[in-house]
XYZ file of C-alpha atoms in Angstrom:
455
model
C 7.704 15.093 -13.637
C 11.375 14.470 -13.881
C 11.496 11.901 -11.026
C 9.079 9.975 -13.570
C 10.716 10.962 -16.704
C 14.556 10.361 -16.039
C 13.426 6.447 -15.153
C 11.396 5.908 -18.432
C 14.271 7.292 -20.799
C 16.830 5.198 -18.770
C 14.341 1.645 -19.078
C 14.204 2.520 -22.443
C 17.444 2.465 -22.884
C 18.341 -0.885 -21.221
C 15.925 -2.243 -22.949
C 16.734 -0.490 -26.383
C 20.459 -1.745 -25.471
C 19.555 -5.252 -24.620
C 17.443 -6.248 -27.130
C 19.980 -5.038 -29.932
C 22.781 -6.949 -28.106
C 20.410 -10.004 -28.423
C 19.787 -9.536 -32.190
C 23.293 -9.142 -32.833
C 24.445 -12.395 -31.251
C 21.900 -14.242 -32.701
C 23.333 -12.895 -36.636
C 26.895 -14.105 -34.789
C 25.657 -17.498 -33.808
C 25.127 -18.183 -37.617
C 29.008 -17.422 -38.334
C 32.090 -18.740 -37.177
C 33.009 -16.695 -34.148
C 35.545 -18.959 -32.663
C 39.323 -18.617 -32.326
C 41.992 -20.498 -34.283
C 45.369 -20.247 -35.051
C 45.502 -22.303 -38.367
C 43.951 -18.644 -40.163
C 40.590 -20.484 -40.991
C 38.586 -17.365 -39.382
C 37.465 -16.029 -42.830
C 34.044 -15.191 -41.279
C 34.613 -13.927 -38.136
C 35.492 -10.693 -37.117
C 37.916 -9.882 -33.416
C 34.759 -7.187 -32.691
C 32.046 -10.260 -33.121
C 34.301 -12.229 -31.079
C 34.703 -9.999 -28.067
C 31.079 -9.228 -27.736
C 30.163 -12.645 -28.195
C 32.960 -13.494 -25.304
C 31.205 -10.795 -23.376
C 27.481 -11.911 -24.275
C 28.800 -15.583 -22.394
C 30.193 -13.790 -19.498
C 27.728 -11.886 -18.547
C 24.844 -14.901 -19.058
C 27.427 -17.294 -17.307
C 27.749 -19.382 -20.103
C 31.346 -20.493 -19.700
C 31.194 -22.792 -17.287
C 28.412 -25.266 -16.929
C 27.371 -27.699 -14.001
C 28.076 -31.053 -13.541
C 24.806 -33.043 -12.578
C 26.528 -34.623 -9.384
C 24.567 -34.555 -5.690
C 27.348 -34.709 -3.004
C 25.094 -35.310 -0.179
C 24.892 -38.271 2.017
C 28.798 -38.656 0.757
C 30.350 -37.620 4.241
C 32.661 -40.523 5.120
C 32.167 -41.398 9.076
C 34.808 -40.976 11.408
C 38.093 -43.331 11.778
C 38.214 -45.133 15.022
C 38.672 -43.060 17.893
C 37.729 -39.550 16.315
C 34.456 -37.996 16.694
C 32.422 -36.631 13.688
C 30.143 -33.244 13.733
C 29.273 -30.754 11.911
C 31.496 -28.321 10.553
C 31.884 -25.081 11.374
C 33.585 -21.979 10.638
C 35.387 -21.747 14.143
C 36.673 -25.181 13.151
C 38.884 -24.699 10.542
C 39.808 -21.270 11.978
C 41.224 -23.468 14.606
C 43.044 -25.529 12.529
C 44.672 -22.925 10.105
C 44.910 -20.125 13.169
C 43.287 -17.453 11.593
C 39.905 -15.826 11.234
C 38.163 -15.573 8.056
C 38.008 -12.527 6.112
C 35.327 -12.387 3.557
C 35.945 -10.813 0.554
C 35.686 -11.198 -3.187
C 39.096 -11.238 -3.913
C 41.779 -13.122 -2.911
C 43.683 -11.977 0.143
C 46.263 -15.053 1.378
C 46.214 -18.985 0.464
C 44.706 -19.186 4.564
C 42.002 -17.070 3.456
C 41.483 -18.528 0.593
C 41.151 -22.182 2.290
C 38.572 -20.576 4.690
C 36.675 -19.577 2.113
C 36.420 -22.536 -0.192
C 35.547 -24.474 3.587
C 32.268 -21.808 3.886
C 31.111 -22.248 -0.267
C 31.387 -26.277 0.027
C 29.285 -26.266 3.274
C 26.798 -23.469 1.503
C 27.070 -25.059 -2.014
C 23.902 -27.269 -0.928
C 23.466 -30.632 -3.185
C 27.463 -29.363 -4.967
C 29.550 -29.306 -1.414
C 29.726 -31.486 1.479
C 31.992 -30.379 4.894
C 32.533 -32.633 8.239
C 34.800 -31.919 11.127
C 36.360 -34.665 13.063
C 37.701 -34.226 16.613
C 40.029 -36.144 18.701
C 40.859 -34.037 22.072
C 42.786 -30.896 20.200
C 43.177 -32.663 17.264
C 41.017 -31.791 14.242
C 40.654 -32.544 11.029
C 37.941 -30.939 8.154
C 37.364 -32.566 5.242
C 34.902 -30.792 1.606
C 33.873 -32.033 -1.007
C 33.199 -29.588 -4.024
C 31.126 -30.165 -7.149
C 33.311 -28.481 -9.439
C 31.998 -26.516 -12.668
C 32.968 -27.181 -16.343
C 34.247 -25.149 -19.155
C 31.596 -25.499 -21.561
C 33.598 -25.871 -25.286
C 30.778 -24.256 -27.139
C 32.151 -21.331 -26.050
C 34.639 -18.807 -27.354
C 35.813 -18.617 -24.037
C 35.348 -22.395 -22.994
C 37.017 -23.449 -26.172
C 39.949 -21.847 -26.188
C 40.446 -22.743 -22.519
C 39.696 -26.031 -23.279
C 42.756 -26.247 -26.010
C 44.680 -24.757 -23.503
C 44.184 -27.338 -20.697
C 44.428 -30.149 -23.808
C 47.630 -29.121 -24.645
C 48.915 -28.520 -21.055
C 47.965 -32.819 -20.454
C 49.049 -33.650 -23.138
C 52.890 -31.832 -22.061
C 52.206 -33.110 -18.476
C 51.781 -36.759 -19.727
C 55.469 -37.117 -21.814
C 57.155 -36.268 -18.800
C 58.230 -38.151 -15.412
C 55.844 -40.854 -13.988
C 52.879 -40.880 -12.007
C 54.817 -41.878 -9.050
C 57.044 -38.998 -9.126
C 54.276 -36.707 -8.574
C 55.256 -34.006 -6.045
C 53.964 -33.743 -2.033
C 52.609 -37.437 -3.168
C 51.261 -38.545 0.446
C 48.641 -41.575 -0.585
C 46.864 -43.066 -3.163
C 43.148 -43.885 -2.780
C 41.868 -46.832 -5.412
C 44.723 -44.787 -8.066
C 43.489 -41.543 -6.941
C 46.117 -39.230 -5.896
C 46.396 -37.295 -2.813
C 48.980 -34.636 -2.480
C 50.072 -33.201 0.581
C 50.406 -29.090 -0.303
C 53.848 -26.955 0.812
C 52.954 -25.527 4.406
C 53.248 -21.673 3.444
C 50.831 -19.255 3.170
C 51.179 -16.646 -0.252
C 50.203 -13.017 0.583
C 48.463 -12.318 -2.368
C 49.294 -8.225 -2.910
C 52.644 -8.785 -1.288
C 53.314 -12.241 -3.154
C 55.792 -12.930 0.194
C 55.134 -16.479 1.547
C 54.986 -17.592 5.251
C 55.232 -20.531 6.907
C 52.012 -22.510 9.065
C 51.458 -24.959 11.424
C 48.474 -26.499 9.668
C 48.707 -29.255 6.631
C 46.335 -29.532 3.768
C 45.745 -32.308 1.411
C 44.165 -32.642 -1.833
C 42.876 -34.676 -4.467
C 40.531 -34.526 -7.613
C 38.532 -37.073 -8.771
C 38.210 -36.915 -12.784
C 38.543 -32.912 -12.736
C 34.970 -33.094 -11.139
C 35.374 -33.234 -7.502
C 37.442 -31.497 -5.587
C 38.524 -33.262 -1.972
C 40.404 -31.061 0.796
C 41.289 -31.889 4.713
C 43.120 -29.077 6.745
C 44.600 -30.401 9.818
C 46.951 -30.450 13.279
C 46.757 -34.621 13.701
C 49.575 -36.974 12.077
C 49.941 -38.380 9.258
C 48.594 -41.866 10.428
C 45.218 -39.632 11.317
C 44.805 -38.542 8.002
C 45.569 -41.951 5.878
C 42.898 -43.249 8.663
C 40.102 -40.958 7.300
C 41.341 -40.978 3.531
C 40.503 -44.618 4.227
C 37.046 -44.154 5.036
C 36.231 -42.164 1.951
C 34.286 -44.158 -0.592
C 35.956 -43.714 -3.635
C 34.106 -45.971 -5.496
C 30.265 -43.749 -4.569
C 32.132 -40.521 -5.754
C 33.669 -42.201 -8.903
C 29.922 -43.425 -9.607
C 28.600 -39.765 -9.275
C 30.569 -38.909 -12.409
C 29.069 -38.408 -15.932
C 32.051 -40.668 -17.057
C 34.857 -42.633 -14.543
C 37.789 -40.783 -13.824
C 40.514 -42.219 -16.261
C 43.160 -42.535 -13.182
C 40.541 -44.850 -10.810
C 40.921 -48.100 -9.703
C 38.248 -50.160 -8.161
C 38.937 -52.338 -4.725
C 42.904 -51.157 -4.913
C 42.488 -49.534 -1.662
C 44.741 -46.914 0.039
C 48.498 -47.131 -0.098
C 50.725 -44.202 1.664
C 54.220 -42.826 0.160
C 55.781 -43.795 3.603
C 55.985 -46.915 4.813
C 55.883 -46.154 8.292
C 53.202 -43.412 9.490
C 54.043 -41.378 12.343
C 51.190 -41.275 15.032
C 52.352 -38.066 16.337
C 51.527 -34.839 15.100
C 54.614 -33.111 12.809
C 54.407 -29.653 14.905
C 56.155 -26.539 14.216
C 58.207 -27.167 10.641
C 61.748 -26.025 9.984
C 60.728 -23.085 8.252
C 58.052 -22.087 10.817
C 60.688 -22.151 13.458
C 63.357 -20.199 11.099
C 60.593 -17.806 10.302
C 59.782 -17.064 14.367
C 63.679 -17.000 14.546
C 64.421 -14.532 12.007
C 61.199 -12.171 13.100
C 62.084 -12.468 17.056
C 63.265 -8.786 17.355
C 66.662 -9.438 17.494
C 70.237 -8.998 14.943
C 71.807 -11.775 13.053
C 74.497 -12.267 11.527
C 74.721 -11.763 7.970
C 75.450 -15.553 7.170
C 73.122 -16.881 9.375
C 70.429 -14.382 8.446
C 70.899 -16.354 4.988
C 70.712 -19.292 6.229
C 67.297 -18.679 8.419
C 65.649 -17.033 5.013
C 66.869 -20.100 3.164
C 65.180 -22.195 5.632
C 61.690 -20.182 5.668
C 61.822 -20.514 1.713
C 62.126 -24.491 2.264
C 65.497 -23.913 0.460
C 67.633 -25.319 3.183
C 65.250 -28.334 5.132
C 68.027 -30.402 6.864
C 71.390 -31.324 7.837
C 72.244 -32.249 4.505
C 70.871 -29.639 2.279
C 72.695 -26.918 4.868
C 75.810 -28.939 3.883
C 75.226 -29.384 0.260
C 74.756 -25.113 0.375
C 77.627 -24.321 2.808
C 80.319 -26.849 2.376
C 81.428 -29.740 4.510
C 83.653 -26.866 6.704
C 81.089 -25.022 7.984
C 79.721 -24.924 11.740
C 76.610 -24.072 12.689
C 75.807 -21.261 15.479
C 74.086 -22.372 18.343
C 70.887 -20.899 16.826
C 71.163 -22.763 13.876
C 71.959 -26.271 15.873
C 68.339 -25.624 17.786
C 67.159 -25.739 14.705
C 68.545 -28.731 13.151
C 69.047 -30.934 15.842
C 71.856 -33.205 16.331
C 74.498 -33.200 14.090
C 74.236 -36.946 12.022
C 76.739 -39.555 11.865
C 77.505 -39.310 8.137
C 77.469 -35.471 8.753
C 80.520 -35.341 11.519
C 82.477 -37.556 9.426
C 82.211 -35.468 6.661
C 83.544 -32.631 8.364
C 86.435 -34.702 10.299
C 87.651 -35.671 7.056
C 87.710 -32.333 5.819
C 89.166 -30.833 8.711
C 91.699 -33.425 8.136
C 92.756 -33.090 4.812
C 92.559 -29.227 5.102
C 93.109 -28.043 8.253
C 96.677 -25.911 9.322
C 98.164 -29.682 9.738
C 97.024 -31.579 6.792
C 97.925 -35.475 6.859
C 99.976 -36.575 4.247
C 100.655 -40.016 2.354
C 99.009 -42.944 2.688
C 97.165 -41.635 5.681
C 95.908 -38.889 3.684
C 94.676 -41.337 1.581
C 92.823 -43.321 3.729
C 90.897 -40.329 4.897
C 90.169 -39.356 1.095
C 88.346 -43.220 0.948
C 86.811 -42.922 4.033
C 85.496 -39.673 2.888
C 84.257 -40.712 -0.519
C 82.197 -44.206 0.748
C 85.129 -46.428 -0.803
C 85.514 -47.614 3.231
C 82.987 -48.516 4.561
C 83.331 -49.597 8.313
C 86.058 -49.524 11.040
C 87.040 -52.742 10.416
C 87.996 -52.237 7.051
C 89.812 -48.838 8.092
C 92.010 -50.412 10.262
C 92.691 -53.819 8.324
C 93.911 -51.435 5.226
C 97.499 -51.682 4.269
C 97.177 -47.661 4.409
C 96.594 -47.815 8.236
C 99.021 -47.788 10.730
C 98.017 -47.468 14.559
C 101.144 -46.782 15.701
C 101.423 -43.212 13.518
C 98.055 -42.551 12.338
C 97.281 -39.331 14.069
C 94.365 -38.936 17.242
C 92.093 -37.223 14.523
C 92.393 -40.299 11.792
C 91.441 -42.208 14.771
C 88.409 -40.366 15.763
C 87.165 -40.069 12.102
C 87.753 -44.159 11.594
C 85.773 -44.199 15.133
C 82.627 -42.114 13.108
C 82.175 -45.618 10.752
C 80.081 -48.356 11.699
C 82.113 -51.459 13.313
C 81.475 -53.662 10.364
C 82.935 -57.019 9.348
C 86.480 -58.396 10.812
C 88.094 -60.002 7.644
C 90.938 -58.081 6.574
C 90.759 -60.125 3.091
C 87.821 -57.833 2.495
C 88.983 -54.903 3.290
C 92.349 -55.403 1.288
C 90.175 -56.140 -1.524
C 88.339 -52.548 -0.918
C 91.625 -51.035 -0.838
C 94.031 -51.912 -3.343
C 97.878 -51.878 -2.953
C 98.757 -48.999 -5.230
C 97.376 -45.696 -3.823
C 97.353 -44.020 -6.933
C 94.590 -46.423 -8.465
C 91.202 -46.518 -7.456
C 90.030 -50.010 -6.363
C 87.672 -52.113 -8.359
C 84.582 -51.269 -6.480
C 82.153 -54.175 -6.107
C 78.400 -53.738 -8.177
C 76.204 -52.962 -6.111
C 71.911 -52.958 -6.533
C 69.693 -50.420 -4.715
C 66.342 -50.324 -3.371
C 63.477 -52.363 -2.928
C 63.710 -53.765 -6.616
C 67.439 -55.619 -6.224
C 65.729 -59.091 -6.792
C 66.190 -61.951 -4.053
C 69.036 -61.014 -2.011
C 69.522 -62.784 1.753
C 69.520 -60.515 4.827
C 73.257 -61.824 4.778
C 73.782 -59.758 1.360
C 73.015 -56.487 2.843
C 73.846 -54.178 5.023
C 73.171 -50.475 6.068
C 76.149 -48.394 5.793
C 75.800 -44.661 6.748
C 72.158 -44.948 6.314
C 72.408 -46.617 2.980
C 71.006 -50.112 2.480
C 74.034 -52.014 0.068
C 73.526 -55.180 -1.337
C 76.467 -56.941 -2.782
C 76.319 -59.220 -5.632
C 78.783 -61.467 -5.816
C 80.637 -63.345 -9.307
C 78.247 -66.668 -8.645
């Protein structure tokens, strides 16, 4: 009898539960029951509020869907690549781990995995393709994504929220500025994401091999490729995407498209080789090989797995023109530059246990600051002499480029008092300096200059 019993009473219950819950948000539905911060909530009441916040929850009322079909979208494969169907193996692959399923979030890896398996399970809201070129592969989803609905309590104060946050987002900096910028498709951004990896209970972040881009059309579809190819691979498939299909799938066009613009890249030159093994990823193998380091260059490895420290410059900028790297350190940064040895020659100079002195002294201080500019106007300064300028103000002067040989010019780069700074001529940078000749420019230490002269 109680096997029957103890069933009934607990129906009745539900039931007896359910159906009061259902009155009472039907009396709330009649009343304001909405947040606001202007104190205009005479009628409502913060216990109304949280049951009708929990009513939408648990009838999934938050969000809504989109009425956009994502099939048939699959762009084909660039020339050269072979398209198939994805599968999970695929991007496990790519990213070089397997797939844990679980409901919560374990690591940003994971977490790519498992937005891969919902878009190719999400039916008419998800698309997935995997392209194949010997080892190299690249996956590309598409995701239908879901809406806050504003009639909400929930939706509407989450749509204020994201309002405001725009509105922030759009008084600051320019479009173009837009960080990890790597193309843009008919105005539609694609941003190439940090390669790291955040342990989500640990919150420590580790470097990968693998690259991901993104981009959102309108706020209602997402787009994602994981990859190992190059950078000229994945403008190559961005290019086959039809932007203008997906723009057409939305209930209104994405504010930020722009029909028949077609693809341009944030470099000008794409690399057709594959990036490998980043800085950080080789700092981070570095640092976790089992053996000691010293305590400076412990620092310096960390700095380099936290993207802190990326190149010869930045490792300058942190530790000062004096410092020399370990051996470790030079495997990891490659050869020393040009504008990175003269640097520390001219420090070494005019610090070292026999400083130079006077107007050679001088000469190293413009060298060292950009005010000279080539070899040839080193050595056609009135502050050079060859017979006493020491071997080391030789070698530094030897670091410049070979550069023009009219001493005129160079006397006019170096005026005849030392203690005044020369009149230094104006000069107009990057690609927007209007029509300047090939014969009004020149690359100097890396740096294109363009000199405008009086006429």
């Amino acid at each position: 009898m109680i096997r029957v019993i103890l069933p009934a009473i607990v129906l009745f219950v539900l039931l007896l539960g359910g159906g009061g819950l259902y009155v009472l948000y039907e009396n709330l539905q009649g009343k304001q029951t909405t947040l606001s911060t202007n104190g205009s909530n005479e009628n409502a009441s913060s216990g109304g509020i949280a049951l009708r916040m929990m009513f939408e929850n648990a009838t999934g009322q938050v969000t809504k869907t989109p009425d956009i079909d994502l099939r048939g979208h699959i762009p084909p494969a660039p020339d050269g690549w072979y398209a198939k169907y994805y599968e999970q193996k695929d991007g496990e692959t790519i990213v070089g781990a397997e797939l844990i399923p679980t409901m919560v979030s374990k690591s940003t890896t994971n977490d790519i995995l498992l937005a891969f398996r919902r878009s190719d399970q999400a039916g008419a809201g998800g698309e997935t393709q995997t392209y194949m070129r010997g080892s190299l592969l690249m996956a590309l989803r598409m995701q239908r994504l879901e809406q806050i609905n504003t009639n909400t309590v929930q939706g509407q104060i989450m749509g204020e929220i994201n309002a405001t946050m725009a509105a922030f987002d759009s008084g600051f900096g320019t479009k173009d500025a837009t960080p990890g910028l790597f193309a843009r498709a008919d105005g539609i951004d694609w941003i190439e994401k940090p390669r790291t990896s955040r342990q989500t209970a640990t919150s420590e972040i580790t470097p990968v091999n693998y690259r991901r881009f993104t981009a959102k059309i309108g706020g209602y579809i997402q787009l994602e490729i994981i990859t190992n190819a190059a950078d000229a691979h994945v403008a190559a498939l961005i290019e086959q995407i039809d932007m203008a299909a997906l723009n057409g799938l939305l209930p209104s066009p994405a504010p930020e498209y722009r029909a028949g613009v077609g693809v341009f890249t944030a470099k000008e030159n794409l690399s057709e080789e594959p990036p490998g093994k980043s800085m950080a990823m080789i700092a981070y193998e570095t640092l976790n090989d089992g053996r000691i380091y010293p305590a400076l260059e412990a620092r310096i490895l960390q700095r380099m797995v936290e993207g802190d420290i990326t190149d010869w410059d930045s490792l300058i900028k942190r530790n000062g023109a004096a410092f020399v790297p370990s051996e470790t350190l030079l495997g990891i940064l490659g050869s020393e530059p040009d504008h990175v040895k003269l640097q520390r020659t001219a420090h070494r100079l005019m610090h070292g246990n026999t400083p130079v002195i006077g107007s050679e002294r001088t000469l190293v201080e413009r060298i060292a600051s950009g005010r000279i500019l080539s070899q040839a106007d080193a050595r056609a300064s009135h502050l050079y002499d060859g017979v006493t300028a020491s071997d080391g103000t030789k070698a530094l002067i030897a670091l410049l480029p070979m550069g023009s040989d009219n001493p005129q010019a160079a006397e006019a780069n170096t005026s005849a008092s030392a203690d005044e700074p020369a009149e230094r001529p104006s000069v107009r940078r990057g690609a927007s300096g209007g029509n300047l000749g090939a014969d009004d420019c020149a690359i100097e230490l890396g740096v294109r200059r363009c000199v405008l002269t009086d006429d």
